[in-house]
Coordinates of C-alpha atoms in Angstrom, one line a residue:
E1 CA 85.1 141.1 203.5
K2 CA 85.4 143.2 206.1
V3 CA 89.0 142.3 206.8
A4 CA 90.4 142.5 203.3
L5 CA 88.7 146.0 203.5
A6 CA 90.5 147.3 206.9
A7 CA 94.0 145.6 205.8
T8 CA 93.6 147.4 202.5
A9 CA 92.8 150.4 204.1
L10 CA 95.7 149.9 206.6
E11 CA 98.4 149.6 203.6
E12 CA 97.8 153.2 202.3
K13 CA 101.1 155.3 202.2
S14 CA 98.9 158.4 202.7
K15 CA 97.6 160.8 205.7
R16 CA 94.2 159.1 205.5
G17 CA 96.1 155.6 206.0
Q18 CA 97.6 157.2 208.9
S19 CA 94.8 158.1 210.3
F20 CA 93.1 154.7 209.5
R21 CA 96.4 153.3 211.5
Q22 CA 95.8 156.0 214.5
T23 CA 92.5 154.6 215.0
I24 CA 93.2 151.1 215.3
L25 CA 95.8 151.5 217.9
Y26 CA 93.0 153.7 219.9
E27 CA 90.9 150.8 219.4
L28 CA 93.5 147.8 220.4
N29 CA 94.8 150.4 223.2
N30 CA 91.5 150.2 224.7
Q31 CA 90.8 146.3 224.1
R32 CA 94.0 145.7 226.2
S33 CA 93.0 146.9 229.2
K34 CA 89.7 144.5 229.0
K35 CA 91.1 141.2 227.2
T36 CA 94.4 140.6 225.6
E37 CA 93.6 136.8 224.4
V38 CA 92.1 136.2 221.4
E39 CA 89.1 133.3 221.1
G40 CA 89.3 131.5 217.7
E41 CA 91.9 130.9 215.2
A42 CA 90.2 132.6 212.7
D43 CA 89.8 135.5 214.8
F44 CA 93.3 135.5 215.7
E45 CA 94.2 135.1 211.9
S46 CA 92.6 138.1 211.0
L47 CA 93.8 140.4 213.8
C48 CA 97.8 139.0 212.5
R49 CA 96.8 140.1 209.0
L50 CA 95.6 143.6 210.1
F51 CA 99.0 144.1 212.2
D52 CA 101.0 143.0 208.8
S53 CA 99.1 145.4 206.6
F54 CA 99.3 148.1 209.3
L55 CA 103.2 147.4 209.3
S56 CA 103.3 147.7 205.3
G57 CA 101.2 150.9 205.3
C58 CA 103.9 152.7 207.9
G59 CA 106.5 154.9 206.1
R60 CA 109.7 156.6 208.1
E61 CA 107.7 160.0 208.7
A62 CA 107.7 160.8 212.7
I63 CA 104.1 159.5 213.2
D64 CA 104.4 156.2 211.2
V65 CA 107.5 155.2 213.1
S66 CA 105.4 156.1 216.2
N67 CA 102.7 154.2 215.3
A68 CA 104.9 151.1 214.2
K69 CA 106.6 150.8 217.9
M70 CA 102.6 150.8 219.3
A71 CA 102.1 147.9 216.9
M72 CA 105.1 146.4 218.2
I73 CA 104.0 146.8 221.8
L74 CA 100.8 145.5 221.2
S75 CA 101.9 142.2 219.2
Q76 CA 103.4 141.3 222.2
T77 CA 100.4 141.3 224.2
F78 CA 97.7 139.8 221.9
Y79 CA 97.8 135.9 221.9
Y80 CA 95.7 132.8 221.1
I81 CA 96.0 129.5 222.8
D82 CA 96.7 126.7 220.9
R83 CA 94.9 124.0 222.1
H84 CA 96.6 121.8 219.4
D85 CA 99.9 121.8 221.2
D86 CA 100.3 118.3 223.2
N87 CA 103.6 119.4 224.4
S88 CA 102.7 122.5 226.6
V89 CA 102.1 121.9 230.6
D90 CA 99.5 124.7 231.0
D91 CA 98.0 127.3 229.0
R92 CA 100.5 130.4 229.1
E93 CA 103.4 127.8 227.3
S94 CA 100.4 127.7 224.6
R95 CA 99.9 131.3 223.6
V96 CA 100.8 132.3 220.2
Y97 CA 101.2 135.8 220.2
V98 CA 100.6 138.5 217.6
K99 CA 104.6 138.6 217.1
N100 CA 105.0 135.3 216.2
R101 CA 103.2 136.0 213.3
I102 CA 104.4 139.3 212.0
S103 CA 108.4 138.6 212.5
H104 CA 108.9 138.0 209.1
H105 CA 108.0 141.5 208.2
S106 CA 110.6 143.6 206.1
I107 CA 110.2 146.3 209.0
W108 CA 112.3 144.6 211.2
S109 CA 115.1 144.0 208.9
D110 CA 115.2 148.0 207.7
D111 CA 118.1 149.7 210.1
E112 CA 116.3 152.9 209.1
F113 CA 113.1 152.5 211.2
W114 CA 115.4 151.6 214.0
D115 CA 117.5 154.4 213.5
H116 CA 114.3 156.8 213.9
A117 CA 113.2 154.8 216.4
L118 CA 115.8 155.2 218.6
E119 CA 116.2 159.1 217.5
Q120 CA 112.6 159.2 218.6
C121 CA 112.6 157.6 221.8
V122 CA 115.5 159.5 223.2
A123 CA 113.9 163.0 222.2
E124 CA 110.9 161.6 224.0
S125 CA 112.6 160.6 227.0
L126 CA 115.1 163.7 227.3
Q127 CA 111.9 166.3 226.8
K128 CA 110.2 163.9 229.4
S129 CA 113.2 164.0 231.9
G130 CA 114.2 167.8 231.1
V131 CA 117.8 167.4 231.4
L132 CA 119.1 171.0 230.5
L133 CA 116.1 172.5 231.9
N134 CA 117.7 171.3 235.3
Y135 CA 120.5 173.6 234.9
V136 CA 119.0 177.0 234.6
K137 CA 120.9 179.4 236.3
S138 CA 120.6 182.7 237.9
S139 CA 123.2 183.8 235.6
V140 CA 121.2 182.7 232.6
D141 CA 118.7 185.1 231.3
V142 CA 116.0 182.8 230.8
R143 CA 114.1 186.2 229.3
A144 CA 116.3 185.6 226.2
V145 CA 115.5 182.4 225.8
P146 CA 112.1 181.6 224.2
N147 CA 110.0 179.1 226.1
K148 CA 113.3 178.3 228.3
C149 CA 115.2 176.5 225.5
I150 CA 118.4 176.1 227.7
K151 CA 121.2 175.3 225.1
W152 CA 124.5 173.2 225.9
H153 CA 126.5 176.4 225.4
D154 CA 124.6 178.0 228.2
L155 CA 126.0 175.4 230.7
A156 CA 129.0 175.5 232.6
P157 CA 132.0 173.1 232.4
S158 CA 131.1 171.3 235.4
E159 CA 127.1 171.1 234.4
Y160 CA 127.7 170.1 231.0
A161 CA 129.8 167.2 232.2
D162 CA 126.6 166.0 234.5
A163 CA 124.1 167.3 232.0
A164 CA 126.3 164.8 229.3
A165 CA 126.2 161.9 232.0
Q166 CA 122.2 162.1 231.9
V167 CA 121.9 161.9 228.4
H168 CA 124.5 159.4 227.8
S169 CA 121.8 157.5 230.7
V170 CA 118.9 158.0 228.4
V171 CA 120.6 157.1 225.1
F172 CA 121.5 153.4 226.9
A173 CA 118.4 152.7 228.5
Q174 CA 116.7 153.4 225.0
L175 CA 119.1 151.7 222.9
G176 CA 119.0 148.7 225.4
T177 CA 115.8 148.7 224.8
L178 CA 114.9 148.9 221.2
A179 CA 118.0 146.2 220.8
H180 CA 116.3 144.0 222.8
S181 CA 112.8 144.7 220.6
M182 CA 115.1 143.4 217.6
L183 CA 115.5 140.4 218.8
E184 CA 112.0 140.0 220.1
M185 CA 110.5 140.6 216.8
D186 CA 113.1 138.3 215.1
I187 CA 111.1 135.2 216.2
S188 CA 113.6 132.6 214.1
G189 CA 116.7 134.1 215.6
S190 CA 118.5 133.4 212.6
G191 CA 121.6 136.5 212.6
S192 CA 119.3 138.8 214.9
T193 CA 122.2 138.9 217.6
A194 CA 124.5 140.3 215.0
R195 CA 122.3 142.7 213.7
A196 CA 121.2 143.8 217.3
C197 CA 124.9 144.1 218.3
N198 CA 126.0 146.2 214.6
F199 CA 123.0 148.5 215.3
V200 CA 124.1 149.0 219.3
R201 CA 127.6 149.9 217.7
R202 CA 126.6 152.1 215.1
L203 CA 124.3 154.0 217.1
S204 CA 126.5 154.1 219.9
I205 CA 129.2 156.0 217.5
R206 CA 126.3 158.3 216.5
Y207 CA 125.3 159.4 220.0
Q208 CA 128.8 159.3 221.6
L209 CA 128.0 156.9 223.8
P210 CA 131.2 155.5 226.2
L211 CA 133.0 152.8 225.2
N212 CA 132.1 151.1 228.9
L213 CA 128.7 151.6 228.1
R214 CA 128.7 150.0 224.4
I215 CA 130.6 146.9 226.2
T216 CA 128.0 146.6 228.8
L217 CA 125.1 146.7 226.3
L218 CA 126.9 144.3 223.9
N219 CA 127.6 141.7 226.7
H220 CA 124.2 141.8 227.5
L221 CA 122.9 140.9 223.8
Q222 CA 125.6 138.4 223.6
N223 CA 125.0 136.5 226.7
N224 CA 121.3 136.7 226.4
S225 CA 120.9 135.4 222.7

């Protein structure tokens, strides 16, 4: 069976397995720009099986964490319409998303995965924003810093405070997004809010997020659970 062979390949914890996982992500990304509804319950269940195997093959290396994050996003995109749901008013209410089938996966209850995911998201956002590079001063000899890799100690006290505020803003946004994803991937809701709040508290301390921002995130989680 093709699905079984593909599932086995996706579960491989090797470079080859990583290559398989990146290939299927590429194909799914192409498909979602064309059509996200999966017609046929059997095809939908096969897709869910591949997602499950995909996640089982992901370790905690940077590439695997990145792949798992993208799989999480895609799982909230592809869906099947349950025609047997008599309580639904329209097709949108009858949609069953892939995320509903993979919410049981052990990766979502692994703190290490979420920690690495946040680290990756923050690093990517900071690189795109170029926070430190915005503070290149005429007094800084950028020729002495390879590729203009400005460090915190290159900043003046006033610039440090402003740059730190921007970094905190990035951490706040990414932490909030991942905490929400943590809730999204626990369909049962059993203990998900408590886990998300613990995640926010723990990582807020690690990233030295100001108390007022921590409270804002926690209140949002508790009020929307």
